Coordinates of C-alpha atoms in Angstrom, one line a residue:
Chain M
M1 CA 40.2 19.9 12.4
R2 CA 42.5 17.2 11.0
D3 CA 40.9 14.8 13.3
A4 CA 37.4 15.8 12.1
N5 CA 38.5 15.3 8.5
Y6 CA 40.0 12.0 9.3
Q7 CA 36.7 10.9 10.9
K8 CA 34.8 12.2 7.9
D9 CA 37.0 10.3 5.5
K10 CA 36.7 7.2 7.5
K11 CA 32.9 7.5 7.5
T12 CA 32.7 8.0 3.7
E13 CA 35.1 5.2 3.1
S14 CA 33.2 2.8 5.3
G15 CA 29.9 4.0 3.7
L16 CA 31.2 3.2 0.2
K17 CA 32.7 -0.1 1.4
M18 CA 29.4 -1.1 2.9
L19 CA 27.5 -0.1 -0.2
K20 CA 29.9 -2.4 -2.1
R21 CA 29.0 -5.2 0.2
S22 CA 25.3 -4.7 -0.6
P23 CA 25.2 -5.0 -4.4
T24 CA 21.4 -5.0 -4.5
A25 CA 21.3 -1.6 -2.8
V26 CA 23.7 -0.4 -5.6
I27 CA 21.4 -1.8 -8.3
G28 CA 18.5 0.0 -6.5
L29 CA 20.5 3.3 -6.4
V30 CA 21.4 3.1 -10.1
I31 CA 17.7 2.4 -11.1
V32 CA 16.5 5.3 -8.9
L33 CA 19.2 7.6 -10.4
I34 CA 18.2 6.7 -14.0
V35 CA 14.5 7.4 -13.2
I36 CA 15.5 10.8 -11.6
F37 CA 17.6 11.5 -14.7
C38 CA 14.6 10.7 -17.0
G39 CA 12.3 12.9 -14.9
I40 CA 14.6 15.9 -14.9
F41 CA 15.7 15.8 -18.5
A42 CA 12.4 14.5 -20.0
P43 CA 12.1 17.6 -22.4
W44 CA 15.6 16.9 -23.8
I45 CA 15.7 13.1 -24.0
S46 CA 12.2 12.1 -25.0
P47 CA 12.2 11.6 -28.8
Y48 CA 8.7 13.0 -29.4
D49 CA 6.2 15.4 -27.8
P50 CA 4.3 13.1 -25.3
I51 CA 0.9 14.7 -25.9
K52 CA 1.1 15.4 -29.7
T53 CA -1.2 13.1 -31.5
D54 CA -0.4 11.6 -34.9
L55 CA -3.4 9.8 -36.3
Y56 CA -1.4 8.3 -39.2
S57 CA 0.6 6.2 -36.9
R58 CA -2.0 4.9 -34.5
L59 CA -1.3 1.7 -32.5
K60 CA 2.0 1.1 -34.3
A61 CA 4.0 -1.8 -32.9
P62 CA 7.6 -1.0 -31.7
D63 CA 9.9 -0.2 -34.6
K64 CA 12.9 1.9 -35.3
D65 CA 10.9 5.2 -35.3
H66 CA 8.9 4.4 -32.2
W67 CA 11.0 2.1 -30.0
L68 CA 8.1 1.2 -27.7
G69 CA 5.3 1.7 -30.2
T70 CA 2.5 4.2 -30.2
D71 CA -0.9 4.5 -28.6
K72 CA -4.4 4.8 -30.0
L73 CA -3.9 8.5 -30.7
G74 CA -0.5 7.9 -32.3
R75 CA 1.5 9.3 -29.3
D76 CA 4.9 7.8 -28.8
V77 CA 4.8 5.4 -25.8
L78 CA 8.5 5.8 -24.9
S79 CA 8.2 9.6 -24.7
R80 CA 5.0 9.3 -22.6
I81 CA 6.8 6.9 -20.3
I82 CA 9.8 9.2 -19.9
W83 CA 7.5 12.2 -19.1
G84 CA 5.5 9.9 -16.8
A85 CA 8.7 9.5 -14.7
R86 CA 8.4 13.2 -13.9
V87 CA 4.9 12.9 -12.6
S88 CA 5.6 9.7 -10.6
L89 CA 8.7 11.2 -8.9
K90 CA 6.9 14.4 -8.2
V91 CA 4.0 12.6 -6.5
G92 CA 6.4 10.2 -4.8
V93 CA 8.6 12.8 -3.3
I94 CA 6.0 15.4 -2.4
S95 CA 3.5 13.0 -0.9
V96 CA 6.2 11.2 1.1
G97 CA 7.3 14.7 2.1
I98 CA 3.8 15.5 3.4
G99 CA 3.4 12.2 5.2
M100 CA 6.9 12.4 6.6
I101 CA 6.9 16.0 7.9
I102 CA 3.4 15.8 9.5
G103 CA 4.0 12.2 10.7
V104 CA 7.3 13.0 12.3
I105 CA 6.0 16.1 14.1
I106 CA 3.1 14.1 15.4
G107 CA 5.3 11.2 16.4
L108 CA 7.8 13.5 18.0
I109 CA 5.2 15.3 20.1
G110 CA 3.4 12.1 21.1
G111 CA 6.5 10.1 21.9
Y112 CA 8.2 12.9 23.8
F113 CA 5.4 14.1 26.0
G114 CA 3.7 10.7 26.5
G115 CA 0.7 10.4 28.7
I116 CA -2.6 11.8 27.6
T117 CA -1.1 13.8 24.7
E118 CA 0.3 10.5 23.3
K119 CA -3.0 8.6 23.9
A120 CA -5.1 11.3 22.2
I121 CA -2.8 11.7 19.1
F122 CA -2.2 8.0 18.6
S123 CA -5.8 6.9 19.0
L124 CA -6.4 9.1 15.9
V125 CA -3.4 7.6 14.2
D126 CA -4.5 4.0 14.9
L127 CA -8.0 5.0 13.6
M128 CA -6.4 6.1 10.3
L129 CA -4.5 2.8 10.2
S130 CA -7.8 0.9 10.5
V131 CA -8.7 1.9 7.0
P132 CA -6.6 0.3 4.2
P133 CA -4.3 3.1 2.7
L134 CA -5.7 2.8 -0.8
L135 CA -9.2 3.2 0.5
L136 CA -8.3 6.2 2.6
A137 CA -6.6 7.8 -0.5
L138 CA -9.7 6.9 -2.7
A139 CA -12.0 8.5 -0.1
I140 CA -9.9 11.7 0.0
V141 CA -9.6 11.9 -3.8
A142 CA -13.4 11.3 -4.0
T143 CA -14.0 14.4 -1.9
L144 CA -11.2 16.6 -3.3
G145 CA -11.7 15.7 -6.9
P146 CA -9.2 14.4 -9.4
G147 CA -5.8 16.1 -10.3
I148 CA -2.2 16.0 -9.2
G149 CA -2.7 18.2 -6.1
P150 CA -5.5 16.0 -4.6
V151 CA -3.6 12.8 -5.4
M152 CA -0.5 14.1 -3.6
T153 CA -2.6 15.3 -0.7
A154 CA -4.4 12.0 -0.5
V155 CA -1.4 9.8 -0.7
G156 CA 0.5 12.1 1.7
I157 CA -2.3 11.9 4.3
S158 CA -2.5 8.1 4.1
L159 CA 1.2 8.0 4.9
I160 CA 1.0 10.2 8.0
P161 CA 0.0 7.4 10.5
I162 CA 2.9 5.2 9.2
F163 CA 5.6 7.8 9.7
A164 CA 4.0 8.9 13.0
R165 CA 4.4 5.4 14.4
V166 CA 8.0 4.9 13.2
A167 CA 8.9 8.3 14.6
R168 CA 7.3 7.6 18.0
G169 CA 9.0 4.2 18.2
S170 CA 12.4 5.9 17.8
V171 CA 11.6 8.8 20.1
L172 CA 10.8 6.4 22.9
T173 CA 14.2 4.9 22.7
V174 CA 16.1 8.1 22.2
K175 CA 14.5 10.1 24.9
E176 CA 15.8 7.8 27.6
Q177 CA 19.4 8.3 26.4
N178 CA 21.9 10.0 28.7
Y179 CA 22.5 13.0 26.4
V180 CA 18.8 13.8 26.4
V181 CA 18.5 13.4 30.2
S182 CA 21.5 15.7 30.7
A183 CA 20.1 18.3 28.3
R184 CA 17.0 18.3 30.4
A185 CA 19.0 18.6 33.6
L186 CA 20.8 21.6 32.1
G187 CA 17.5 23.3 31.6
A188 CA 17.0 23.0 27.9
S189 CA 13.5 23.8 26.7
H190 CA 11.2 21.0 25.4
L191 CA 11.4 22.5 21.9
D192 CA 15.2 22.6 22.1
I193 CA 15.4 19.0 23.2
M194 CA 13.0 17.8 20.6
L195 CA 14.6 19.6 17.7
R196 CA 18.3 19.6 18.6
H197 CA 18.7 16.4 20.5
I198 CA 16.0 14.0 19.5
L199 CA 15.1 14.8 15.9
P200 CA 18.6 14.3 14.4
N201 CA 18.8 10.9 16.1
I202 CA 15.6 9.5 14.8
L203 CA 16.2 10.5 11.2
T204 CA 17.9 7.3 10.1
P205 CA 14.8 5.0 10.3
V206 CA 12.7 7.8 9.0
I207 CA 14.8 8.2 5.9
V208 CA 14.8 4.4 5.3
M209 CA 11.0 4.4 5.5
A210 CA 10.8 7.4 3.2
T211 CA 12.8 5.6 0.5
L212 CA 10.6 2.5 0.9
Y213 CA 7.4 4.5 0.9
C214 CA 8.4 6.5 -2.2
A215 CA 7.8 3.2 -4.0
F216 CA 4.4 2.8 -2.3
A217 CA 3.4 6.4 -3.2
I218 CA 4.3 5.8 -6.9
I219 CA 2.2 2.6 -6.9
M220 CA -0.7 4.5 -5.2
E221 CA -0.6 7.3 -7.8
A222 CA -0.5 4.9 -10.6
A223 CA -3.4 3.0 -9.1
L224 CA -5.6 6.1 -8.6
S225 CA -4.8 7.3 -12.2
F226 CA -5.4 3.8 -13.5
L227 CA -8.9 3.8 -11.9
G228 CA -9.6 7.2 -13.6
I229 CA -9.9 9.2 -10.4
G230 CA -6.3 10.4 -10.1
I231 CA -4.4 12.5 -12.5
Q232 CA -6.4 13.2 -15.7
P233 CA -5.4 12.9 -19.4
P234 CA -3.7 14.2 -21.4
E235 CA -1.0 14.5 -18.7
P236 CA 1.2 11.4 -19.3
T237 CA 1.3 9.3 -16.1
W238 CA 2.2 5.6 -15.9
G239 CA -1.2 4.8 -14.5
T240 CA -3.2 6.5 -17.3
I241 CA -0.9 5.0 -20.0
L242 CA -1.5 1.6 -18.5
S243 CA -5.3 2.2 -18.2
H244 CA -5.4 3.2 -21.9
G245 CA -3.3 0.2 -22.7
Q246 CA -5.8 -2.1 -21.1
Q247 CA -8.4 -1.1 -23.7
H248 CA -6.0 -2.4 -26.4
M249 CA -4.7 -5.4 -24.7
R250 CA -5.7 -7.7 -27.6
T251 CA -4.1 -5.7 -30.4
A252 CA -1.5 -3.5 -28.8
A253 CA -0.2 -5.3 -25.7
W254 CA 3.0 -3.2 -25.8
I255 CA 1.3 -0.1 -24.3
S256 CA 0.4 -1.8 -21.1
T257 CA 3.5 -4.0 -21.0
F258 CA 6.0 -1.2 -21.2
S259 CA 4.2 1.2 -18.9
G260 CA 3.7 -1.5 -16.3
L261 CA 7.4 -2.4 -16.6
A262 CA 8.4 1.2 -16.0
I263 CA 6.4 1.2 -12.7
T264 CA 7.7 -2.2 -11.7
I265 CA 11.4 -1.3 -12.3
T266 CA 11.1 2.0 -10.5
V267 CA 9.3 0.5 -7.5
L268 CA 11.9 -2.3 -7.5
G269 CA 14.7 0.3 -7.5
F270 CA 13.2 2.1 -4.5
N271 CA 12.6 -1.2 -2.6
L272 CA 16.1 -2.4 -3.2
L273 CA 17.6 0.9 -2.2
G274 CA 15.4 1.1 0.9
D275 CA 16.1 -2.5 2.0
G276 CA 19.8 -2.0 1.4
L277 CA 19.8 1.2 3.4
R278 CA 17.9 -0.5 6.2
D279 CA 20.4 -3.3 6.3
L280 CA 23.4 -1.0 6.3
M281 CA 22.1 1.2 9.0
D282 CA 21.0 -1.5 11.3
P283 CA 24.1 -2.6 13.2
N284 CA 22.9 -6.2 13.6
M285 CA 22.3 -6.6 9.9
R286 CA 25.6 -4.9 9.1
H287 CA 27.3 -7.6 11.0
V288 CA 25.4 -10.2 8.9
I289 CA 26.3 -8.5 5.6
Q290 CA 30.0 -8.2 6.6
T291 CA 30.3 -11.8 7.6
K292 CA 28.6 -13.1 4.5
Chain H
M1 CA -10.7 -15.2 28.7
T2 CA -10.0 -11.7 30.0
Y3 CA -7.7 -11.1 27.1
I4 CA -10.5 -12.0 24.6
I5 CA -13.0 -9.8 26.4
K6 CA -10.6 -6.9 26.6
R7 CA -9.9 -7.2 22.9
L8 CA -13.6 -7.4 22.0
L9 CA -14.4 -4.3 24.1
L10 CA -11.6 -2.4 22.3
F11 CA -13.5 -3.2 19.0
I12 CA -16.4 -0.9 19.8
P13 CA -14.6 2.5 20.1
T14 CA -12.6 1.6 16.9
L15 CA -15.9 0.9 15.1
I16 CA -17.4 4.2 16.2
G17 CA -14.1 5.8 15.1
V18 CA -14.3 4.3 11.6
I19 CA -17.9 5.5 11.3
T20 CA -16.7 9.0 12.3
L21 CA -14.0 8.8 9.7
V22 CA -16.5 7.8 7.0
F23 CA -18.8 10.6 8.1
L24 CA -15.9 13.1 7.8
I25 CA -15.2 12.0 4.2
L26 CA -18.3 13.8 3.1
H27 CA -18.3 16.7 5.6
A28 CA -14.7 17.6 6.5
I29 CA -13.9 19.6 3.4
P30 CA -15.3 23.1 2.6
G31 CA -18.3 23.4 0.2
S32 CA -21.5 21.5 0.2
P33 CA -21.7 17.9 -1.1
A34 CA -24.7 19.2 -3.1
T35 CA -22.4 21.4 -5.2
R36 CA -20.1 18.5 -5.8
V37 CA -22.9 16.2 -6.9
L38 CA -24.9 18.7 -8.9
G39 CA -22.0 20.5 -10.4
E40 CA -20.9 24.2 -10.2
F41 CA -23.7 25.4 -12.5
A42 CA -26.5 24.1 -10.3
T43 CA -29.1 26.7 -9.2
A44 CA -29.4 27.8 -5.6
E45 CA -32.9 26.3 -5.5
S46 CA -31.8 22.8 -6.7
I47 CA -29.0 22.9 -4.2
A48 CA -31.3 23.8 -1.4
E49 CA -33.8 21.1 -2.4
F50 CA -31.0 18.5 -2.6
E51 CA -29.7 19.5 0.9
R52 CA -33.2 19.5 2.4
R53 CA -34.0 16.1 0.9
L54 CA -30.9 14.5 2.4
G55 CA -31.0 16.4 5.6
L56 CA -27.7 18.2 4.9
D57 CA -29.2 21.6 6.0
R58 CA -29.3 20.5 9.6
P59 CA -26.6 21.3 12.2
L60 CA -23.5 19.2 11.8
I61 CA -23.6 17.5 15.2
E62 CA -27.2 16.5 14.6
Q63 CA -26.2 15.0 11.2
Y64 CA -23.3 13.2 12.9
I65 CA -25.4 11.6 15.7
D66 CA -28.0 10.6 13.1
F67 CA -25.3 9.1 10.9
V68 CA -23.7 7.1 13.7
T69 CA -27.1 5.7 14.9
S70 CA -28.2 4.8 11.4
Y71 CA -24.8 3.1 10.7
A72 CA -25.0 1.2 14.0
T73 CA -28.4 -0.1 13.0
G74 CA -27.2 -1.1 9.5
D75 CA -28.9 1.8 7.7
F76 CA -26.4 3.2 5.2
G77 CA -28.9 5.4 3.4
E78 CA -30.0 5.5 -0.3
S79 CA -27.8 5.6 -3.3
Y80 CA -27.9 8.9 -5.1
R81 CA -27.6 7.1 -8.4
T82 CA -30.1 4.3 -8.2
G83 CA -32.3 5.3 -5.2
E84 CA -31.9 1.8 -3.8
E85 CA -30.9 1.0 -0.2
V86 CA -27.0 1.0 -0.1
I87 CA -27.0 -2.0 2.3
D88 CA -29.0 -4.1 -0.1
Q89 CA -26.6 -3.3 -3.0
L90 CA -23.6 -4.0 -0.7
A91 CA -25.1 -7.4 0.3
L92 CA -25.3 -8.4 -3.4
E93 CA -21.6 -7.4 -4.0
L94 CA -20.1 -8.7 -0.8
P95 CA -20.0 -12.5 -1.6
Y96 CA -17.9 -11.8 -4.8
T97 CA -15.3 -9.9 -2.8
L98 CA -15.3 -12.5 -0.1
H99 CA -14.6 -15.2 -2.7
L100 CA -11.7 -13.2 -4.1
V101 CA -10.2 -12.2 -0.7
T102 CA -10.4 -15.8 0.6
A103 CA -9.0 -17.4 -2.5
G104 CA -6.3 -14.7 -2.8
M105 CA -5.2 -15.2 0.8
I106 CA -5.0 -19.0 0.5
I107 CA -2.8 -18.6 -2.5
A108 CA -0.7 -16.0 -0.8
I109 CA -0.2 -18.2 2.3
I110 CA 0.7 -21.3 0.2
I111 CA 3.2 -19.4 -2.0
G112 CA 4.5 -17.1 0.8
V113 CA 4.9 -19.6 3.7
G114 CA 6.0 -22.4 1.3
L115 CA 8.8 -20.3 -0.4
G116 CA 9.7 -18.8 3.0
I117 CA 10.3 -22.2 4.6
V118 CA 12.3 -23.6 1.6
S119 CA 14.4 -20.4 1.5
A120 CA 15.1 -20.6 5.2
I121 CA 16.1 -24.2 5.2
K122 CA 18.9 -23.6 2.7
P123 CA 19.8 -19.9 3.0
N124 CA 21.8 -18.4 0.1
S125 CA 21.2 -21.4 -2.1
L126 CA 19.8 -21.2 -5.7
L127 CA 16.3 -22.0 -4.4
D128 CA 16.6 -19.3 -1.8
N129 CA 17.7 -16.7 -4.3
I130 CA 14.8 -17.7 -6.7
G131 CA 12.4 -17.4 -3.8
R132 CA 13.7 -14.0 -2.8
I133 CA 13.5 -12.7 -6.4
I134 CA 9.8 -13.9 -6.6
A135 CA 9.1 -12.2 -3.3
L136 CA 10.7 -9.0 -4.5
L137 CA 8.7 -9.1 -7.7
G138 CA 5.5 -9.7 -5.7
V139 CA 6.0 -6.5 -3.7
S140 CA 7.2 -4.4 -6.6
M141 CA 4.7 -5.4 -9.4
P142 CA 1.6 -3.2 -9.3
V143 CA -1.4 -5.5 -9.0
F144 CA -3.2 -3.9 -12.0
W145 CA -0.2 -4.8 -14.2
S146 CA 0.4 -8.3 -13.0
G147 CA -3.4 -8.9 -13.5
M148 CA -3.1 -7.6 -17.1
I149 CA -0.1 -9.8 -17.8
L150 CA -2.1 -12.9 -16.6
I151 CA -5.0 -11.8 -18.8
I152 CA -2.8 -11.4 -21.8
L153 CA -0.9 -14.7 -21.2
F154 CA -3.6 -17.1 -19.9
G155 CA -6.7 -15.5 -21.1
L156 CA -5.9 -14.0 -24.5
K157 CA -2.9 -16.1 -25.8
L158 CA -3.6 -19.5 -24.3
G159 CA -7.3 -19.1 -23.7
W160 CA -7.3 -21.2 -20.5
F161 CA -9.4 -18.9 -18.4
P162 CA -12.2 -16.4 -18.9
I163 CA -11.0 -12.9 -18.4
I164 CA -14.2 -10.9 -17.6
G165 CA -16.9 -11.3 -15.0
A166 CA -17.3 -13.3 -11.8
G167 CA -19.8 -15.9 -13.1
D168 CA -23.4 -16.7 -12.2
T169 CA -24.4 -17.5 -8.6
G170 CA -25.0 -21.2 -8.2
D171 CA -22.7 -22.3 -11.0
V172 CA -19.8 -23.3 -8.7
P173 CA -17.3 -24.7 -11.4
D174 CA -17.8 -21.5 -13.5
I175 CA -17.3 -19.3 -10.4
L176 CA -14.1 -21.2 -9.5
H177 CA -12.8 -21.1 -13.1
R178 CA -13.3 -17.4 -13.2
L179 CA -11.7 -16.9 -9.8
V180 CA -8.3 -18.5 -10.8
L181 CA -6.6 -15.5 -12.5
P182 CA -7.9 -12.7 -10.2
A183 CA -7.1 -14.8 -7.1
F184 CA -3.5 -15.4 -8.3
T185 CA -3.2 -11.7 -9.1
V186 CA -4.1 -10.6 -5.5
G187 CA -2.4 -13.6 -4.0
F188 CA 0.9 -13.0 -5.7
L189 CA 0.9 -9.4 -4.5
T190 CA 0.6 -10.5 -0.9
S191 CA 2.8 -13.6 -1.0
G192 CA 6.0 -11.5 -1.3
V193 CA 5.5 -9.9 2.2
I194 CA 4.5 -13.2 3.8
M195 CA 7.5 -15.0 2.2
R196 CA 10.0 -12.4 3.5
M197 CA 8.6 -12.6 7.0
T198 CA 8.5 -16.4 7.0
R199 CA 12.1 -16.6 5.8
S200 CA 13.5 -14.3 8.4
S201 CA 11.4 -15.6 11.2
M202 CA 12.3 -19.2 10.4
L203 CA 16.0 -18.4 10.0
E204 CA 16.0 -16.9 13.5
V205 CA 14.2 -20.0 15.0
L206 CA 16.4 -22.5 13.1
D207 CA 19.4 -21.1 14.9
Q208 CA 18.0 -22.0 18.4
D209 CA 19.4 -24.7 20.6
Y210 CA 16.1 -26.7 20.8
I211 CA 16.2 -27.2 17.0
R212 CA 19.7 -28.6 17.2
T213 CA 18.5 -30.9 20.0
A214 CA 15.5 -32.0 17.9
F215 CA 17.8 -32.9 15.0
S216 CA 20.4 -34.6 17.2
K217 CA 17.8 -36.8 18.8
G218 CA 17.1 -38.1 15.3
L219 CA 13.7 -36.6 14.5
A220 CA 12.7 -36.5 10.9
D221 CA 13.5 -33.2 9.1
T222 CA 9.9 -32.5 8.2
I223 CA 8.8 -32.8 11.8
V224 CA 11.5 -30.5 13.1
Y225 CA 10.8 -27.9 10.4
L226 CA 7.1 -27.9 10.6
K227 CA 6.4 -28.9 14.2
H228 CA 9.3 -27.4 16.1
A229 CA 10.4 -24.5 13.9
L230 CA 7.3 -23.3 12.1
K231 CA 5.1 -23.3 15.2
N232 CA 7.6 -21.1 17.1
A233 CA 8.1 -18.8 14.1
A234 CA 4.4 -18.4 13.6
I235 CA 3.6 -15.3 15.6
P236 CA 5.4 -12.8 13.3
I237 CA 4.1 -14.7 10.3
V238 CA 0.5 -14.5 11.6
T239 CA 1.1 -10.8 12.3
V240 CA 2.2 -10.1 8.8
I241 CA -0.7 -12.1 7.3
G242 CA -3.1 -10.1 9.4
L243 CA -1.5 -6.8 8.4
S244 CA -1.2 -7.7 4.7
F245 CA -5.0 -8.1 4.5
G246 CA -5.1 -4.3 4.2
G247 CA -2.9 -4.6 1.0
L248 CA -5.0 -7.5 -0.1
L249 CA -8.2 -5.6 0.2
S250 CA -6.7 -2.7 -1.7
G251 CA -5.5 -5.1 -4.3
T252 CA -9.0 -6.5 -4.5
V253 CA -10.4 -3.1 -5.4
L254 CA -8.0 -2.9 -8.3
T255 CA -8.3 -6.5 -9.4
E256 CA -12.1 -6.4 -9.6
T257 CA -11.8 -3.4 -11.9
I258 CA -9.3 -5.1 -14.2
F259 CA -11.3 -8.3 -14.4
A260 CA -14.6 -6.4 -14.6
R261 CA -15.8 -8.5 -11.7
H262 CA -18.7 -7.8 -9.4
G263 CA -17.6 -6.9 -5.9
L264 CA -17.2 -4.2 -3.3
G265 CA -14.1 -2.8 -5.0
K266 CA -15.7 -2.2 -8.4
F267 CA -18.8 -0.9 -6.7
L268 CA -16.7 1.6 -4.7
V269 CA -14.8 2.9 -7.8
D270 CA -18.1 3.3 -9.7
A271 CA -19.7 5.1 -6.7
I272 CA -16.8 7.5 -6.6
L273 CA -16.9 8.1 -10.4
W274 CA -20.6 8.9 -10.1
K275 CA -20.2 11.0 -7.0
D276 CA -22.6 8.7 -5.2
Y277 CA -21.4 9.5 -1.7
P278 CA -23.8 7.3 0.4
A279 CA -22.8 4.3 -1.7
A280 CA -19.1 5.1 -1.4
Q281 CA -19.3 5.8 2.3
G282 CA -21.2 2.5 3.0
C283 CA -18.7 0.6 0.9
I284 CA -15.6 2.1 2.6
F285 CA -17.2 1.3 5.9
V286 CA -17.9 -2.4 5.0
I287 CA -14.3 -2.9 3.7
S288 CA -12.8 -1.2 6.8
L289 CA -15.1 -3.4 8.9
M290 CA -13.7 -6.5 7.2
F291 CA -10.2 -5.2 7.9
L292 CA -11.1 -4.6 11.6
V293 CA -12.6 -8.1 12.0
I294 CA -9.5 -9.7 10.4
N295 CA -7.3 -7.7 12.8
L296 CA -9.4 -8.9 15.7
I297 CA -9.1 -12.5 14.6
T298 CA -5.3 -12.1 14.2
D299 CA -5.1 -10.8 17.8
L300 CA -7.2 -13.6 19.1
I301 CA -5.0 -16.1 17.2
Y302 CA -1.9 -14.7 19.0
G303 CA -3.5 -15.7 22.2
V304 CA -3.8 -19.2 21.0
L305 CA -0.3 -19.4 19.6
D306 CA 1.5 -17.7 22.5
P307 CA 0.1 -18.4 26.0
R308 CA 2.2 -15.5 27.4
I309 CA 0.0 -13.0 25.5
R310 CA -3.2 -14.8 26.7
H311 CA -2.1 -14.6 30.3
A312 CA -0.5 -11.2 30.2

C-alpha cells in the first residue's frame, strides 16, 4: 500500500514538474480553465441578459457600462461572448465525444481483428477522409437542418475517421505486446482483451487528439453558425455574433473583433494544451523538454 | 511506372466511393427530400409530383445506379432553384476557386517553408520564437475572422484593396488586385501547419552526419540548407502540403463568403441555404474531386522525391 502511495506521489510530482517545464501547456491549461469557468458560471458572471434587446443603446462603442460595446439590437457583446463560451464548449466536448467513442470502437475492432474486417472498415474511413471535414459537416447539416443537435452530430461524424485512424495505429503496436499475447494464451476472450488490456493502453494518444480536436470542433461550430447554417439566433454563439458583426464592420468593428478574439484565444488554449500534453506524453519529446 | 499505374487504379474505386457518399447525403436520412424542399405544409399531391419529376419515387438501388452513371458522364442534374444544368453553373464558378486555391497555397508555401527553414537554422532564437508564434496564430485564428481583420485594416481603414467581389473575367490586374486579401487569408491559415512540419523535419535532417560533412568540406550555407537539407526534409513537408489542401479548400468556402466572391464555396453555401440539393451535391463532388486529384499528385511526387517508394 505504502509502495503504491509512493508510486502515486512520484507520478504526481513528476507530472507537475513536467508541466512546469512546459510553460506553454500551463498557459493553455489556464486559458481552457477560464473558458470552462465562463461557460459554467455564465448566468452569474455575465453583466447583462445576452438576448435582451435595448434599442436605446444600439451599436454603442465599448464604455464603462458595456465593456465590449453593444450590437445592433443593443445587446451587450461581453455577455453574449460569455454565454457563447457555453455553446462552444458544449459543441466541442459533445462532438469530440461522439467522434472519439465511435472512432475508437471502430479503430479498436479494425486494428485488433485485422484482415478483411480491417479492410472493410477502413476503406469506409478512408472514403470519409477523402471529403474535407468542413464539407462533410456542411453536407450533414444540409440534410439534418440547422440547430445545435445537427451541428454536434455533423462535427462529431466528421471526426470519426480521424479518431479511428489514431486508435488503429496505437492498437497495432499494443496488440503485439507480451501482456496481450499472454492474456490471449491464458484464454481471455476477444472482448476482454480489447477492453481490459488494449483500450487502457491506447488512451494516451486518443486523449491528446481529443484536446487538439476540441479546438477544431469549436472552429467548425463557429464556421457553420457564421455561414448561417449552424446554430440559429437568438442563441448567442461566437459564430453568429461574428456573422452579425460582419454586417457592421464599418461602424462597429468591436463586435466582430472581440467575438473573433474569443474564438482565437480559446482555440489557442486548446492547441497549446494539446501540444504540451503530446510533448509530455511522448518519451522522446520529454527528453528534449528536460534537456532544454 | 508500376507505382504510378497502381496509384492511378486506386483512384477509380475512391471516386465511386465519393459519388456514393454524395448520393447518401440526400438519401441516407429518414423523410423525403421533397418534404425538406417544399416544407412541412406541402400537400401530398405536390410532394408526389415533385418526387415523380425528379425520379425520387423509384427504388433506391435504381436511383443509385442512375446517379453513379450520370455522375460518371458529367451529368449532375438540374438545379432546383434556377432549373439550369448544375455542371454549367459549376464550370462558371470553378475558375474563381482555382485562382484562390492556387494563390493561397503559393502564399502558404512561401510563408510556411520560409519561416520553417529560418526557425530550424537557429532553433530557440528570437526569429524562431517569432516564427512559432506566427505559426500558432495561423492554426488558431479562424479564417473568417482573420479575413475580416484584413478587410477592416487594408480595405476599410487603409483602402489599399477592394473588399468585395472577384473582378471581371479578362481584367487580369483587377482580378489579381482583388485576390490579394482573400489569398492571404487562406494562405495564412495553411502556413502554420506547413511551417511546423518544415521546422521539425529540417531540425531532424540538420542533425545528420552528411550535413556536418557538407559544412566541413566548405560548402556555402545556402547550398547545404537548400540542396542537402531541404531536399531530404521534403517528404514530410510535401505530405503536409498535400494534406493541408483539405483545410485550404474548407478555408476557401468561408473566405469566398466573407469577401462575397464568386466561387464553388459561395455557390455551395447558397445551394445549402436554398435547399438546392442537386447543386449542393454537384459542388461537394467537385470540391472532393479536387482534393482527390491533389492527393494523387502528392503521392506521385513522393515517388519522384524518394526512389525507395517508387521501387517498393
